[in-house]
mmCIF file of C-alpha atoms and ligand atoms in Angstrom:
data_model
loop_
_atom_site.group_PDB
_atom_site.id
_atom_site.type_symbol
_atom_site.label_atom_id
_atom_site.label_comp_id
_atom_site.label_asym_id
_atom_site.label_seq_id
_atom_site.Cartn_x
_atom_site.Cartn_y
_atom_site.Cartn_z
ATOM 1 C CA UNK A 1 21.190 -45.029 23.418
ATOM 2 C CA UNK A 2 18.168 -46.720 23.111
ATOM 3 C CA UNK A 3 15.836 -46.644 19.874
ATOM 4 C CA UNK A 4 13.044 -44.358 22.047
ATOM 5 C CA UNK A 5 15.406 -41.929 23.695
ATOM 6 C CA UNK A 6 17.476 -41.350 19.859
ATOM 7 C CA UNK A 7 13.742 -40.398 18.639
ATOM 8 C CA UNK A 8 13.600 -38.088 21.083
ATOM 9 C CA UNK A 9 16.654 -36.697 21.042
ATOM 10 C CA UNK A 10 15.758 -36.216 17.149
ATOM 11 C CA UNK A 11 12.841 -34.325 17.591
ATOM 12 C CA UNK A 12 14.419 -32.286 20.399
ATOM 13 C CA UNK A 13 17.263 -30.730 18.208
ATOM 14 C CA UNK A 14 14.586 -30.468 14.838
ATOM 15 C CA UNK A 15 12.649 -28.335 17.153
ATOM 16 C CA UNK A 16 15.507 -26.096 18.379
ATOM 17 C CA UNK A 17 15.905 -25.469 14.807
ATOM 18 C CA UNK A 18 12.474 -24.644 13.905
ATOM 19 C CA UNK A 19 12.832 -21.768 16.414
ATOM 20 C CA UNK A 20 12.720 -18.398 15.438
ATOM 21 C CA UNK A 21 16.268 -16.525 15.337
ATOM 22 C CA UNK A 22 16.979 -13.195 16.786
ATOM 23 C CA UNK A 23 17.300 -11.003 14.445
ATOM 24 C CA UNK A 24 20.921 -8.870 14.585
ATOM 25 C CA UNK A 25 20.225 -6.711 11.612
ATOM 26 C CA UNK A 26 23.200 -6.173 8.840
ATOM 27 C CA UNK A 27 25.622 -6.899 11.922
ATOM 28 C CA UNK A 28 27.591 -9.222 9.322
ATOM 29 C CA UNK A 29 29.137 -6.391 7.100
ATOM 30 C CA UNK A 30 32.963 -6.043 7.341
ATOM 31 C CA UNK A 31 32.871 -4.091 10.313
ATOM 32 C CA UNK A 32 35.932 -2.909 12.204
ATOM 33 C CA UNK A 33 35.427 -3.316 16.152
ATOM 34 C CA UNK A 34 34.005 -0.284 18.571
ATOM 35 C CA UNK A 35 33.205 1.764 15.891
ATOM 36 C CA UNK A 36 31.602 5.018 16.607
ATOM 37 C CA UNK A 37 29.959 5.691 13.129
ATOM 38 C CA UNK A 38 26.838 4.845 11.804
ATOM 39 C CA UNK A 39 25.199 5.029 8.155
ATOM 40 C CA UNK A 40 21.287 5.375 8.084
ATOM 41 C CA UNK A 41 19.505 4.153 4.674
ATOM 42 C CA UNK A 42 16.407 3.879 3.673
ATOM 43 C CA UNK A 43 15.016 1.574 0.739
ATOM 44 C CA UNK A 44 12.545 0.446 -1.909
ATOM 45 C CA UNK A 45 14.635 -2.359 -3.444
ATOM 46 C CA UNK A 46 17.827 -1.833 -2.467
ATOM 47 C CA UNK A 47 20.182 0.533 -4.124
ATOM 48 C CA UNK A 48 20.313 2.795 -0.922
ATOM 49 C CA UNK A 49 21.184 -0.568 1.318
ATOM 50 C CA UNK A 50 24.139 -1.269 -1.586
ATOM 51 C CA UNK A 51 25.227 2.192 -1.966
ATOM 52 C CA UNK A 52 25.335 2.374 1.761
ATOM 53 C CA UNK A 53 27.491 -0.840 2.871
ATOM 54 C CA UNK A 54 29.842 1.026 -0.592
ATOM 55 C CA UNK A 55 29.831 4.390 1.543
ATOM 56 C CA UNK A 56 31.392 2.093 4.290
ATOM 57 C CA UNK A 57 33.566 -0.053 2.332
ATOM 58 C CA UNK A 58 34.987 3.375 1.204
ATOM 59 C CA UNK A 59 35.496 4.651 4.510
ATOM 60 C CA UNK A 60 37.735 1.790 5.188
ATOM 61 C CA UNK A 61 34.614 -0.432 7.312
ATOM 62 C CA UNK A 62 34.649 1.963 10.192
ATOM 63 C CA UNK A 63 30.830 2.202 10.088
ATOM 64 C CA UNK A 64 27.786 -0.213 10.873
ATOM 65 C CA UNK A 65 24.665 0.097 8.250
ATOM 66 C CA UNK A 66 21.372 0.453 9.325
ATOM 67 C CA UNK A 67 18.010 -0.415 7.583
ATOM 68 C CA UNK A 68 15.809 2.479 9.374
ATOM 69 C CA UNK A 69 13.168 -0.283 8.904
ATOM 70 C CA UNK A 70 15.313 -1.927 12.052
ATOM 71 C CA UNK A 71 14.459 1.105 13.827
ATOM 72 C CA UNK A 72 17.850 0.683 15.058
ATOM 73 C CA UNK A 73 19.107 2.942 18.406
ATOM 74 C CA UNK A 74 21.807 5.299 17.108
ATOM 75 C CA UNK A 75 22.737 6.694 20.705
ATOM 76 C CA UNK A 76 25.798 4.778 21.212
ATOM 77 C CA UNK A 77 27.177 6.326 17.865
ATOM 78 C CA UNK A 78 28.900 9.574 17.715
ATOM 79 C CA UNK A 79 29.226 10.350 13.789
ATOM 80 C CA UNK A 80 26.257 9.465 11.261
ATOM 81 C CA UNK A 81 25.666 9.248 7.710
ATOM 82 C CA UNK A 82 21.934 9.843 6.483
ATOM 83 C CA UNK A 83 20.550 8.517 2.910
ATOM 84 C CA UNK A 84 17.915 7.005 1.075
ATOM 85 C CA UNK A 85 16.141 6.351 -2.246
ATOM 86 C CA UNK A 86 13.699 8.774 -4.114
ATOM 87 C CA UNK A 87 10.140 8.410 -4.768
ATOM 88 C CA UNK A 88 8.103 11.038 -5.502
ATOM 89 C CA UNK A 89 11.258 13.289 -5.113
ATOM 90 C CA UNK A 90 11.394 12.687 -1.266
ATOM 91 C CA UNK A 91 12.991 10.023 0.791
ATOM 92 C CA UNK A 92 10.680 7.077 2.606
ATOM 93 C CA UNK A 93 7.952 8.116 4.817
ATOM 94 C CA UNK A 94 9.787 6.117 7.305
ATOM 95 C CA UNK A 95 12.985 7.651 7.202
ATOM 96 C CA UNK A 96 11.398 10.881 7.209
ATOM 97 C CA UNK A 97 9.233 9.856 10.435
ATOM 98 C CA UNK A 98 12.719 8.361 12.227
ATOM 99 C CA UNK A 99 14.636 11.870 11.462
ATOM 100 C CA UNK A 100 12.003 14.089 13.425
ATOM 101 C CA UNK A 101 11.372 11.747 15.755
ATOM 102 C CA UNK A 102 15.199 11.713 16.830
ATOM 103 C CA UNK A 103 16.315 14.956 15.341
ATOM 104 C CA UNK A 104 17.360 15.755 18.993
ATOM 105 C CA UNK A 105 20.032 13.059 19.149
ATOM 106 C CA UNK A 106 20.553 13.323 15.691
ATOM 107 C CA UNK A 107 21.682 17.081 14.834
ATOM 108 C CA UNK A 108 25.169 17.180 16.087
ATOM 109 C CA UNK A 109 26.090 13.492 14.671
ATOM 110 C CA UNK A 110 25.198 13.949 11.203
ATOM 111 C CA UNK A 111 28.288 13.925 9.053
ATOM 112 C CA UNK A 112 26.881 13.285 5.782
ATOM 113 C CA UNK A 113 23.749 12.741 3.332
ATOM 114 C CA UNK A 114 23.378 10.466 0.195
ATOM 115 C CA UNK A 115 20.306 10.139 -1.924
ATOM 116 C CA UNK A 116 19.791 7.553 -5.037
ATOM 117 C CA UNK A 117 17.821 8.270 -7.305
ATOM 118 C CA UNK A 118 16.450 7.088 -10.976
ATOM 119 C CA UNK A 119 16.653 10.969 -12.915
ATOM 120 C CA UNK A 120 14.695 9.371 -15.534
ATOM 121 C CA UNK A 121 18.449 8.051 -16.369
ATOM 122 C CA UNK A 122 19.763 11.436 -17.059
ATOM 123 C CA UNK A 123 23.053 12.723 -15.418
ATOM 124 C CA UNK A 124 22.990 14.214 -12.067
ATOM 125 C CA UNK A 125 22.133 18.050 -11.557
ATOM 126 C CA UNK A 126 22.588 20.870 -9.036
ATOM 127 C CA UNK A 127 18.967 21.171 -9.144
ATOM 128 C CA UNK A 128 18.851 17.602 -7.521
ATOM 129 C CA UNK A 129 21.339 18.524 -4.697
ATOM 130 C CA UNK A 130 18.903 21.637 -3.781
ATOM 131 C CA UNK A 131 15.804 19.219 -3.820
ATOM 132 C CA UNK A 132 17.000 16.399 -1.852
ATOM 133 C CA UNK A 133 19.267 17.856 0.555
ATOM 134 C CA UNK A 134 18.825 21.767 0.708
ATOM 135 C CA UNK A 135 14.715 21.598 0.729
ATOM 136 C CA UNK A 136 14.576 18.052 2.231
ATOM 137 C CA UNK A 137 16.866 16.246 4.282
ATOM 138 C CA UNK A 138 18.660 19.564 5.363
ATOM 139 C CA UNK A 139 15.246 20.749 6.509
ATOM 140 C CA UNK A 140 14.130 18.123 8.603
ATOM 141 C CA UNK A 141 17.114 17.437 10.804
ATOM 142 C CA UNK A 142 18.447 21.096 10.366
ATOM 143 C CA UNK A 143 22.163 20.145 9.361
ATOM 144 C CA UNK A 144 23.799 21.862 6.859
ATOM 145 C CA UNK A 145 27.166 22.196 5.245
ATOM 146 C CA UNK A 146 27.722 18.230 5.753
ATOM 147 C CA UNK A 147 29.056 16.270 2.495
ATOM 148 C CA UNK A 148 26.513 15.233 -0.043
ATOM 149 C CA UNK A 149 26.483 13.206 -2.433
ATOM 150 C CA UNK A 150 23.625 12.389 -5.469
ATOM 151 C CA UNK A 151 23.653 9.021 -6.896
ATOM 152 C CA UNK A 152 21.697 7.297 -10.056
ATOM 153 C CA UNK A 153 20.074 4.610 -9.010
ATOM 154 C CA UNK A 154 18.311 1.451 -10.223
ATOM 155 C CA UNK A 155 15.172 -0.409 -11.639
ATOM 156 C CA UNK A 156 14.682 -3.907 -10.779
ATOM 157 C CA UNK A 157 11.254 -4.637 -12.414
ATOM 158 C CA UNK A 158 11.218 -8.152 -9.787
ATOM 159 C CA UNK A 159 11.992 -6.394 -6.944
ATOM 160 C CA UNK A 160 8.833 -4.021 -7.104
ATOM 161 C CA UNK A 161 5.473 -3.808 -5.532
ATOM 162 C CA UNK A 162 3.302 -5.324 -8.513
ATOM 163 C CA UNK A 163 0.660 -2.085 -8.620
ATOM 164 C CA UNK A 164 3.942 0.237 -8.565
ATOM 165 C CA UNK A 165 5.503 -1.568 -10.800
ATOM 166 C CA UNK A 166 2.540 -1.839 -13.126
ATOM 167 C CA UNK A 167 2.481 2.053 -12.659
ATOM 168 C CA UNK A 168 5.867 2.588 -13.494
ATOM 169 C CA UNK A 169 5.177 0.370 -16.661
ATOM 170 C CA UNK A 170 3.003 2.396 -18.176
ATOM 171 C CA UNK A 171 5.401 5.418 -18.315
ATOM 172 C CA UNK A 172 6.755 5.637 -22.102
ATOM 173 C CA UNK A 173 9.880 4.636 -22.451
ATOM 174 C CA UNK A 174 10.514 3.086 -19.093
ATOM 175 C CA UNK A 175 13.044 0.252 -18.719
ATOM 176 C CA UNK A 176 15.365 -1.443 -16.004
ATOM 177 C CA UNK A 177 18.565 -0.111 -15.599
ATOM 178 C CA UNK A 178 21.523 0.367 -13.518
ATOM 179 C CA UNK A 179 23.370 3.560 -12.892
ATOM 180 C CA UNK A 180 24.428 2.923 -9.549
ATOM 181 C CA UNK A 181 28.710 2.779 -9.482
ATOM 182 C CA UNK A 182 30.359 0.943 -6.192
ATOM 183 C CA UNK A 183 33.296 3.728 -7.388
ATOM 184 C CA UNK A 184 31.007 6.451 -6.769
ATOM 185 C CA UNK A 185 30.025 5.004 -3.726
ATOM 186 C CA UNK A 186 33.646 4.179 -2.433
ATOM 187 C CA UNK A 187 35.466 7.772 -3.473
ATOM 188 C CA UNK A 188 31.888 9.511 -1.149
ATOM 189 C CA UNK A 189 32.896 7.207 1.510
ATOM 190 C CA UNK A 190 36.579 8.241 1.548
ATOM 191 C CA UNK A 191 35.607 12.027 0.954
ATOM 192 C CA UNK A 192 33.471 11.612 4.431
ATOM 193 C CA UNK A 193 36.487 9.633 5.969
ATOM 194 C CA UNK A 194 38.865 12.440 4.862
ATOM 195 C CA UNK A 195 36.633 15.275 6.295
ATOM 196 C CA UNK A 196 36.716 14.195 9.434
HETATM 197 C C1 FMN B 1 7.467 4.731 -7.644
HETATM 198 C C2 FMN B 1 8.795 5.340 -7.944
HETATM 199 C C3 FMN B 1 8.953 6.709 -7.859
HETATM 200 C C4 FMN B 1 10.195 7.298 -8.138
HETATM 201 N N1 FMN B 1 10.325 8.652 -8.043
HETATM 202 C C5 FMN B 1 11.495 9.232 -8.374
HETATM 203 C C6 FMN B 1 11.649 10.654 -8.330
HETATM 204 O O1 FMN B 1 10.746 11.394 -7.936
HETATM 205 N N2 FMN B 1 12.827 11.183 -8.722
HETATM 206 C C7 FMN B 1 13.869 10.404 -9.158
HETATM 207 O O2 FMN B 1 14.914 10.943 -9.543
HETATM 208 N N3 FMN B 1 13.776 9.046 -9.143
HETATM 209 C C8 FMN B 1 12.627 8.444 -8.782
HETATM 210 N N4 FMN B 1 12.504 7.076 -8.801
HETATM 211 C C9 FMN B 1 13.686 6.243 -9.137
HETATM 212 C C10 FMN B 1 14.322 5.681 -7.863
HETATM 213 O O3 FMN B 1 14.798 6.717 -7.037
HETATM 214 C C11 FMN B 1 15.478 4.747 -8.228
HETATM 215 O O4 FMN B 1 14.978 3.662 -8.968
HETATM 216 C C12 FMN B 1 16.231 4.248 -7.017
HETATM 217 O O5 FMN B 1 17.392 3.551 -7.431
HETATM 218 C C13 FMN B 1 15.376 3.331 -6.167
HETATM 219 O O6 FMN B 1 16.098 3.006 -4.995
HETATM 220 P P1 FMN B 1 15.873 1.664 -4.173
HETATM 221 O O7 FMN B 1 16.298 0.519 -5.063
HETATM 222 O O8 FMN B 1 16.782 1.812 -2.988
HETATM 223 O O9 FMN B 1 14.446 1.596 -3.778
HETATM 224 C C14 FMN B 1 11.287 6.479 -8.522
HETATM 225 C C15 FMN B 1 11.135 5.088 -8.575
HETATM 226 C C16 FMN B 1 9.902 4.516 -8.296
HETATM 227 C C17 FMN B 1 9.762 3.024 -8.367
#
């Protein structure tokens, strides 16, 4: 090849590379083939997206995980998992926003709900279960009597918006932690994959 064509060859394949990939969202967990189950999670910094692909891991991999973020399309899935993280004692805006807007589809897929939350690091109550699932989740998609399952959460001080986490600062007392148990996550996945 001669010296010209090599350089162009080069700057061909460099180029190729600089091009943007599509993105396949979270396709790459350990996934078994055809599934028909989906989990839904919403996130801050990442405890739901962990305790999520954990739900799944428990369930033996049968389900695909979905940042709602992704906006993903659910219709091709007939059984569906719903969670997210806390602030302000209510899941994210968005996932809020995705749940009416498909509540339609939605309602006779939904299996199960998760939430994670922080509890000011204080074990889990009933009164959580009421606020999260009973008077929140429950009341937007209007499914009931569904597993649920409450999980403490985590505070990554790096991983936060810098006015939240200057907010969060401020609180007395306030430190990282992390209370959020793959086991926990695992046994909830196999109590959905035994209820079925
Ligand atoms: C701004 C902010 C508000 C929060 N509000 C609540 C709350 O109302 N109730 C609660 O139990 N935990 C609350 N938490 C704790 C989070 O739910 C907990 O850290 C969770 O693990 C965050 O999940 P993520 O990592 O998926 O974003 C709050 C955390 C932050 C940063």
């Amino acid at each position: 090849m001669k010296k010209r064509d090599f350089l162009k060859v080069s700057l061909l394949a460099a180029g190729a590379m600089m091009l943007p990939r599509k993105a396949s969202a979270l396709k790459f967990y350990p996934t078994k083939k055809d599934t028909d189950w989906a989990i839904l999670y919403s996130t801050w910094c990442g405890s739901s997206r962990d305790a999520a692909v954990w739900i799944s891991e428990g369930m033996n991999g049968i389900a695909e995980v979905f940042d709602v973020k992704e906006n993903p399309d659910l219709s091709g899935y007939s059984h569906i998992v719903v969670g997210g993280s806390i602030r302000s004692a209510a899941t994210s805006p968005q996932l809020q926003e995705y749940l009416k807007k498909h509540r339609k589809q939605l309602a006779p897929k939904i299996k199960a709900y998760f939430a994670v939350c922080g509890n000011m690091m204080r074990p889990v109550t009933d009164q959580l279960y009421t606020q999260f699932f009973t008077d929140h989740l429950c009341k937007i998609t209007g499914v009931v009597d569904v597993p649920q399952k409450v999980f403490l959460g985590r505070i990554t001080w790096g991983l936060m918006e810098p006015e939240v986490r200057e907010q969060m600062q401020s609180f007395p007392g306030m430190v990282e932690y992390d209370n959020l148990k793959r086991q926990d996550c695992l046994e909830f996945g196999k109590e959905i994959f035994e209820s079925i």
